[in-house]
PDB file of C-alpha atoms and ligand atoms in Angstrom:
ATOM      1  CA  MET A   1     -45.435   9.438 -18.274  1.00 96.00           C
ATOM      2  CA  LYS A   2     -42.726   8.593 -20.723  1.00 98.00           C
ATOM      3  CA  ILE A   3     -41.780   5.532 -22.694  1.00 98.00           C
ATOM      4  CA  ILE A   4     -38.136   4.556 -22.810  1.00 98.00           C
ATOM      5  CA  CYS A   5     -37.114   2.045 -25.454  1.00 98.00           C
ATOM      6  CA  ILE A   6     -33.923   0.035 -25.491  1.00 97.00           C
ATOM      7  CA  GLY A   7     -32.472  -0.645 -28.928  1.00 93.00           C
ATOM      8  CA  ARG A   8     -30.395  -3.651 -30.007  1.00 93.00           C
ATOM      9  CA  ASN A   9     -30.713  -5.557 -26.753  1.00 95.00           C
ATOM     10  CA  TYR A  10     -30.679  -8.994 -28.395  1.00 95.00           C
ATOM     11  CA  ALA A  11     -27.578  -9.958 -30.377  1.00 91.00           C
ATOM     12  CA  GLU A  12     -29.499 -11.809 -33.113  1.00 91.00           C
ATOM     13  CA  HIS A  13     -31.690  -8.754 -33.743  1.00 89.00           C
ATOM     14  CA  ALA A  14     -28.644  -6.449 -33.919  1.00 85.00           C
ATOM     15  CA  LYS A  15     -27.254  -8.890 -36.482  1.00 88.00           C
ATOM     16  CA  GLU A  16     -30.408  -8.915 -38.622  1.00 90.00           C
ATOM     17  CA  MET A  17     -30.345  -5.081 -38.600  1.00 87.00           C
ATOM     18  CA  LYS A  18     -26.677  -5.239 -39.657  1.00 86.00           C
ATOM     19  CA  SER A  19     -25.840  -3.242 -36.515  1.00 86.00           C
ATOM     20  CA  ASP A  20     -22.999  -3.778 -34.094  1.00 85.00           C
ATOM     21  CA  VAL A  21     -23.806  -5.428 -30.783  1.00 85.00           C
ATOM     22  CA  PRO A  22     -23.693  -2.453 -28.389  1.00 88.00           C
ATOM     23  CA  THR A  23     -21.243  -2.238 -25.507  1.00 92.00           C
ATOM     24  CA  GLU A  24     -23.623  -0.050 -23.503  1.00 95.00           C
ATOM     25  CA  PRO A  25     -27.409   0.249 -23.727  1.00 95.00           C
ATOM     26  CA  VAL A  26     -28.893   2.302 -26.552  1.00 94.00           C
ATOM     27  CA  PHE A  27     -32.106   4.114 -25.647  1.00 97.00           C
ATOM     28  CA  PHE A  28     -34.644   6.441 -27.173  1.00 96.00           C
ATOM     29  CA  PHE A  29     -38.072   7.764 -26.223  1.00 97.00           C
ATOM     30  CA  LYS A  30     -41.635   7.594 -27.370  1.00 98.00           C
ATOM     31  CA  PRO A  31     -44.071  10.229 -26.048  1.00 98.00           C
ATOM     32  CA  ASP A  32     -47.248   9.378 -24.117  1.00 97.00           C
ATOM     33  CA  THR A  33     -49.199   9.940 -27.349  1.00 98.00           C
ATOM     34  CA  SER A  34     -47.549   6.751 -28.663  1.00 98.00           C
ATOM     35  CA  LEU A  35     -49.230   4.605 -26.054  1.00 98.00           C
ATOM     36  CA  LEU A  36     -52.045   2.434 -27.422  1.00 98.00           C
ATOM     37  CA  LYS A  37     -54.170   0.365 -25.084  1.00 97.00           C
ATOM     38  CA  GLU A  38     -56.880  -0.466 -27.622  1.00 96.00           C
ATOM     39  CA  GLU A  39     -56.915  -3.518 -29.870  1.00 97.00           C
ATOM     40  CA  ASP A  40     -57.246  -1.589 -33.136  1.00 98.00           C
ATOM     41  CA  PHE A  41     -54.263   0.050 -34.781  1.00 98.00           C
ATOM     42  CA  TYR A  42     -54.677   2.170 -37.897  1.00 98.00           C
ATOM     43  CA  TYR A  43     -51.855   1.835 -40.415  1.00 98.00           C
ATOM     44  CA  PRO A  44     -50.303   5.304 -40.829  1.00 98.00           C
ATOM     45  CA  ASP A  45     -50.086   6.746 -44.320  1.00 97.00           C
ATOM     46  CA  PHE A  46     -46.516   8.058 -43.993  1.00 98.00           C
ATOM     47  CA  THR A  47     -44.899   4.624 -44.176  1.00 98.00           C
ATOM     48  CA  LYS A  48     -44.938   1.702 -46.553  1.00 98.00           C
ATOM     49  CA  ASP A  49     -42.831  -0.565 -44.345  1.00 98.00           C
ATOM     50  CA  LEU A  50     -44.217  -0.693 -40.813  1.00 98.00           C
ATOM     51  CA  HIS A  51     -42.414  -3.331 -38.725  1.00 98.00           C
ATOM     52  CA  HIS A  52     -43.435  -5.158 -35.565  1.00 98.00           C
ATOM     53  CA  GLU A  53     -40.943  -5.420 -32.706  1.00 98.00           C
ATOM     54  CA  ILE A  54     -42.346  -7.453 -29.823  1.00 98.00           C
ATOM     55  CA  GLU A  55     -40.791  -6.490 -26.473  1.00 98.00           C
ATOM     56  CA  LEU A  56     -41.094  -7.172 -22.770  1.00 98.00           C
ATOM     57  CA  VAL A  57     -42.131  -3.967 -21.008  1.00 98.00           C
ATOM     58  CA  LEU A  58     -41.303  -2.914 -17.437  1.00 98.00           C
ATOM     59  CA  LYS A  59     -43.628  -0.639 -15.499  1.00 98.00           C
ATOM     60  CA  ILE A  60     -41.767   1.740 -13.174  1.00 98.00           C
ATOM     61  CA  SER A  61     -43.279   1.833  -9.680  1.00 98.00           C
ATOM     62  CA  LYS A  62     -41.131   4.411  -7.902  1.00 97.00           C
ATOM     63  CA  VAL A  63     -39.296   7.643  -8.681  1.00 98.00           C
ATOM     64  CA  GLY A  64     -35.583   7.056  -9.076  1.00 98.00           C
ATOM     65  CA  LYS A  65     -32.385   8.691 -10.251  1.00 98.00           C
ATOM     66  CA  ASN A  66     -28.886   7.187 -10.334  1.00 98.00           C
ATOM     67  CA  ILE A  67     -30.294   3.819  -9.311  1.00 98.00           C
ATOM     68  CA  GLU A  68     -27.694   1.201  -8.469  1.00 98.00           C
ATOM     69  CA  GLU A  69     -28.060  -2.047 -10.359  1.00 98.00           C
ATOM     70  CA  GLN A  70     -28.398  -4.050  -7.152  1.00 98.00           C
ATOM     71  CA  PHE A  71     -31.456  -1.996  -6.136  1.00 98.00           C
ATOM     72  CA  ALA A  72     -32.997  -1.642  -9.611  1.00 98.00           C
ATOM     73  CA  HIS A  73     -35.496  -4.455  -9.007  1.00 97.00           C
ATOM     74  CA  LYS A  74     -37.222  -2.239  -6.412  1.00 98.00           C
ATOM     75  CA  TYR A  75     -38.146   0.305  -9.070  1.00 98.00           C
ATOM     76  CA  TYR A  76     -40.453  -1.795 -11.230  1.00 98.00           C
ATOM     77  CA  ASP A  77     -43.292  -3.985 -10.102  1.00 97.00           C
ATOM     78  CA  GLU A  78     -45.031  -5.186 -13.259  1.00 98.00           C
ATOM     79  CA  ILE A  79     -44.098  -6.694 -16.607  1.00 98.00           C
ATOM     80  CA  GLY A  80     -46.103  -6.710 -19.765  1.00 98.00           C
ATOM     81  CA  LEU A  81     -45.759  -7.041 -23.487  1.00 98.00           C
ATOM     82  CA  GLY A  82     -45.696  -4.287 -26.072  1.00 98.00           C
ATOM     83  CA  ILE A  83     -44.892  -3.623 -29.694  1.00 98.00           C
ATOM     84  CA  ASP A  84     -42.297  -1.036 -30.644  1.00 98.00           C
ATOM     85  CA  PHE A  85     -43.790  -0.179 -34.030  1.00 98.00           C
ATOM     86  CA  THR A  86     -41.140   1.118 -36.396  1.00 98.00           C
ATOM     87  CA  ALA A  87     -41.542   2.774 -39.774  1.00 98.00           C
ATOM     88  CA  ARG A  88     -38.506   0.972 -41.147  1.00 97.00           C
ATOM     89  CA  ASP A  89     -38.387   2.974 -44.371  1.00 97.00           C
ATOM     90  CA  LEU A  90     -38.330   6.281 -42.477  1.00 97.00           C
ATOM     91  CA  GLN A  91     -35.816   4.895 -39.983  1.00 96.00           C
ATOM     92  CA  ALA A  92     -33.484   3.839 -42.805  1.00 95.00           C
ATOM     93  CA  LYS A  93     -33.552   7.371 -44.201  1.00 95.00           C
ATOM     94  CA  CYS A  94     -32.850   8.877 -40.761  1.00 94.00           C
ATOM     95  CA  LYS A  95     -29.959   6.445 -40.237  1.00 92.00           C
ATOM     96  CA  GLU A  96     -28.531   7.265 -43.662  1.00 94.00           C
ATOM     97  CA  LYS A  97     -28.303  10.930 -42.711  1.00 95.00           C
ATOM     98  CA  SER A  98     -27.345  10.235 -39.064  1.00 93.00           C
ATOM     99  CA  LEU A  99     -30.545  11.962 -37.960  1.00 93.00           C
ATOM    100  CA  PRO A 100     -32.652  11.072 -34.879  1.00 92.00           C
ATOM    101  CA  TRP A 101     -35.218   8.258 -35.328  1.00 88.00           C
ATOM    102  CA  GLU A 102     -38.262   9.849 -33.725  1.00 94.00           C
ATOM    103  CA  LYS A 103     -40.254  10.132 -36.931  1.00 95.00           C
ATOM    104  CA  ALA A 104     -39.938   6.385 -37.380  1.00 97.00           C
ATOM    105  CA  LYS A 105     -40.559   5.365 -33.780  1.00 97.00           C
ATOM    106  CA  ALA A 106     -42.442   8.048 -31.811  1.00 98.00           C
ATOM    107  CA  PHE A 107     -45.554   8.590 -33.896  1.00 98.00           C
ATOM    108  CA  ASP A 108     -49.089   8.305 -32.462  1.00 98.00           C
ATOM    109  CA  ASN A 109     -50.007   4.764 -31.347  1.00 98.00           C
ATOM    110  CA  ALA A 110     -46.501   3.429 -32.076  1.00 98.00           C
ATOM    111  CA  ALA A 111     -46.393   1.769 -28.651  1.00 98.00           C
ATOM    112  CA  PRO A 112     -49.259  -0.678 -28.163  1.00 98.00           C
ATOM    113  CA  VAL A 113     -49.220  -2.464 -24.806  1.00 98.00           C
ATOM    114  CA  GLY A 114     -51.206  -5.382 -23.517  1.00 98.00           C
ATOM    115  CA  LYS A 115     -51.819  -6.553 -19.993  1.00 97.00           C
ATOM    116  CA  PHE A 116     -49.305  -6.381 -17.160  1.00 98.00           C
ATOM    117  CA  VAL A 117     -48.648  -8.893 -14.396  1.00 98.00           C
ATOM    118  CA  LYS A 118     -46.799  -8.613 -11.106  1.00 98.00           C
ATOM    119  CA  LYS A 119     -43.123  -9.350 -11.682  1.00 97.00           C
ATOM    120  CA  GLU A 120     -43.147 -11.912  -8.865  1.00 97.00           C
ATOM    121  CA  SER A 121     -45.389 -14.107 -11.022  1.00 97.00           C
ATOM    122  CA  LEU A 122     -42.544 -14.612 -13.514  1.00 97.00           C
ATOM    123  CA  ASP A 123     -39.026 -16.025 -13.364  1.00 97.00           C
ATOM    124  CA  LEU A 124     -37.426 -12.820 -14.650  1.00 95.00           C
ATOM    125  CA  GLY A 125     -34.305 -14.442 -16.065  1.00 94.00           C
ATOM    126  CA  ASN A 126     -36.315 -17.044 -17.925  1.00 96.00           C
ATOM    127  CA  ILE A 127     -39.302 -15.433 -19.637  1.00 98.00           C
ATOM    128  CA  GLN A 128     -40.244 -16.670 -23.072  1.00 98.00           C
ATOM    129  CA  PHE A 129     -42.278 -14.344 -25.262  1.00 98.00           C
ATOM    130  CA  GLU A 130     -43.643 -14.636 -28.750  1.00 98.00           C
ATOM    131  CA  LEU A 131     -45.441 -12.719 -31.458  1.00 98.00           C
ATOM    132  CA  LYS A 132     -47.780 -14.428 -33.865  1.00 98.00           C
ATOM    133  CA  VAL A 133     -49.108 -12.713 -36.972  1.00 98.00           C
ATOM    134  CA  ASN A 134     -52.305 -14.289 -38.316  1.00 98.00           C
ATOM    135  CA  GLY A 135     -51.566 -17.321 -36.135  1.00 98.00           C
ATOM    136  CA  VAL A 136     -48.041 -17.803 -37.503  1.00 98.00           C
ATOM    137  CA  SER A 137     -45.093 -17.430 -35.123  1.00 98.00           C
ATOM    138  CA  LYS A 138     -42.827 -14.533 -36.213  1.00 98.00           C
ATOM    139  CA  GLN A 139     -40.711 -13.649 -33.174  1.00 98.00           C
ATOM    140  CA  ILE A 140     -39.687 -15.704 -30.164  1.00 98.00           C
ATOM    141  CA  GLY A 141     -37.545 -14.161 -27.451  1.00 97.00           C
ATOM    142  CA  HIS A 142     -36.116 -15.240 -24.113  1.00 98.00           C
ATOM    143  CA  SER A 143     -35.187 -12.814 -21.356  1.00 97.00           C
ATOM    144  CA  LYS A 144     -32.061 -14.889 -20.752  1.00 97.00           C
ATOM    145  CA  ASP A 145     -30.765 -13.643 -24.125  1.00 97.00           C
ATOM    146  CA  LEU A 146     -30.937  -9.965 -23.150  1.00 97.00           C
ATOM    147  CA  ILE A 147     -27.572  -8.279 -23.651  1.00 96.00           C
ATOM    148  CA  PHE A 148     -28.408  -5.817 -20.859  1.00 97.00           C
ATOM    149  CA  SER A 149     -30.635  -7.198 -18.085  1.00 97.00           C
ATOM    150  CA  PHE A 150     -33.683  -5.329 -16.798  1.00 98.00           C
ATOM    151  CA  ASP A 151     -31.664  -4.147 -13.796  1.00 98.00           C
ATOM    152  CA  LYS A 152     -28.703  -3.015 -15.908  1.00 97.00           C
ATOM    153  CA  VAL A 153     -31.027  -1.053 -18.182  1.00 98.00           C
ATOM    154  CA  ILE A 154     -32.682   0.723 -15.234  1.00 98.00           C
ATOM    155  CA  ALA A 155     -29.317   1.550 -13.672  1.00 98.00           C
ATOM    156  CA  TYR A 156     -27.940   2.834 -16.964  1.00 98.00           C
ATOM    157  CA  VAL A 157     -30.912   4.941 -18.068  1.00 98.00           C
ATOM    158  CA  SER A 158     -31.443   6.459 -14.601  1.00 98.00           C
ATOM    159  CA  GLN A 159     -27.980   8.014 -14.734  1.00 98.00           C
ATOM    160  CA  PHE A 160     -29.339  10.365 -17.384  1.00 98.00           C
ATOM    161  CA  VAL A 161     -33.084  10.417 -16.867  1.00 98.00           C
ATOM    162  CA  THR A 162     -35.200  10.415 -13.698  1.00 98.00           C
ATOM    163  CA  LEU A 163     -37.586   7.484 -13.786  1.00 98.00           C
ATOM    164  CA  LYS A 164     -41.102   8.226 -12.599  1.00 98.00           C
ATOM    165  CA  THR A 165     -43.958   6.062 -11.435  1.00 98.00           C
ATOM    166  CA  GLY A 166     -45.900   4.826 -14.450  1.00 98.00           C
ATOM    167  CA  ASP A 167     -43.059   5.181 -16.935  1.00 98.00           C
ATOM    168  CA  LEU A 168     -42.635   2.216 -19.261  1.00 98.00           C
ATOM    169  CA  ILE A 169     -39.405   0.658 -20.457  1.00 98.00           C
ATOM    170  CA  TYR A 170     -39.524  -1.374 -23.667  1.00 98.00           C
ATOM    171  CA  THR A 171     -36.576  -3.690 -23.210  1.00 98.00           C
ATOM    172  CA  GLY A 172     -35.696  -4.582 -26.796  1.00 97.00           C
ATOM    173  CA  THR A 173     -36.828  -6.966 -29.488  1.00 97.00           C
ATOM    174  CA  PRO A 174     -35.498 -10.378 -30.504  1.00 96.00           C
ATOM    175  CA  GLU A 175     -34.850 -11.338 -34.124  1.00 96.00           C
ATOM    176  CA  GLY A 176     -37.640 -11.871 -36.611  1.00 96.00           C
ATOM    177  CA  VAL A 177     -38.924  -8.314 -37.007  1.00 97.00           C
ATOM    178  CA  GLY A 178     -40.970  -7.835 -40.147  1.00 97.00           C
ATOM    179  CA  ALA A 179     -43.628  -5.862 -41.942  1.00 98.00           C
ATOM    180  CA  VAL A 180     -47.318  -5.824 -41.038  1.00 98.00           C
ATOM    181  CA  LYS A 181     -50.173  -5.001 -43.388  1.00 98.00           C
ATOM    182  CA  ILE A 182     -53.780  -3.929 -43.115  1.00 98.00           C
ATOM    183  CA  GLY A 183     -55.935  -6.879 -42.089  1.00 98.00           C
ATOM    184  CA  ASP A 184     -53.222  -8.581 -40.023  1.00 98.00           C
ATOM    185  CA  LYS A 185     -54.052  -9.892 -36.577  1.00 98.00           C
ATOM    186  CA  LEU A 186     -51.181  -9.776 -34.114  1.00 98.00           C
ATOM    187  CA  GLU A 187     -51.096 -11.667 -30.836  1.00 98.00           C
ATOM    188  CA  GLY A 188     -48.354 -11.595 -28.215  1.00 98.00           C
ATOM    189  CA  PHE A 189     -47.698 -14.303 -25.643  1.00 98.00           C
ATOM    190  CA  VAL A 190     -45.679 -14.525 -22.428  1.00 98.00           C
ATOM    191  CA  ASN A 191     -44.814 -18.083 -21.463  1.00 98.00           C
ATOM    192  CA  GLY A 192     -47.600 -19.242 -23.762  1.00 97.00           C
ATOM    193  CA  GLU A 193     -50.274 -16.976 -22.254  1.00 98.00           C
ATOM    194  CA  SER A 194     -51.922 -14.346 -24.436  1.00 98.00           C
ATOM    195  CA  PHE A 195     -50.971 -10.833 -23.280  1.00 98.00           C
ATOM    196  CA  LEU A 196     -51.636  -8.621 -26.284  1.00 98.00           C
ATOM    197  CA  LYS A 197     -53.955  -8.560 -29.295  1.00 98.00           C
ATOM    198  CA  LEU A 198     -53.877  -6.082 -32.119  1.00 98.00           C
ATOM    199  CA  ASN A 199     -55.829  -5.705 -35.353  1.00 98.00           C
ATOM    200  CA  ILE A 200     -54.120  -3.733 -38.117  1.00 98.00           C
ATOM    201  CA  LYS A 201     -56.774  -1.597 -39.819  1.00 98.00           C
TER     202      LYS A 201
HETATM  203 MG1  LIG B   1     -37.395  -1.947 -30.388  1.00 80.98          MG
END
């Protein structure tokens, strides 16, 4: 399986990163070795500025290529919550030199995910999600603020990349990204319900 991540999909996050709001989706990959389904995350020693990015995650349920936007909803059946961990210091250096970001984004365990629910159980255009760190709210997002909807993202990415059953799409983070440190306890919520817990060790 592969993990596809959408960058800058919320205008306020693009702004806080001092990036332009994109006119077409920006995507990158994390390998399957990034996936973390456990509750313990070990802070890597190659970064001093590891940032949380809480994101809604789509689970692809059917193989598809060149998917039309109007049919995109048939290609994912579950939604969950994940963290797109980013070594911001390494990313800044890559950006400076116009190099790819993988070192900062695709390392082992950089993609924790929590539970998934059937998409029918949610009003897709009106999902609220939140990340708390040590009980304090750090990021709140709403799917209605997505620049590129779930269906647009699937249509766009599948022009270039065949989507396969079990692939995950991280759909972008809202504003409020920030550093985590050893000892932090992260908890992610969808519409107020706990979906993801992570201890930084
Ligand atoms: Mg992200």
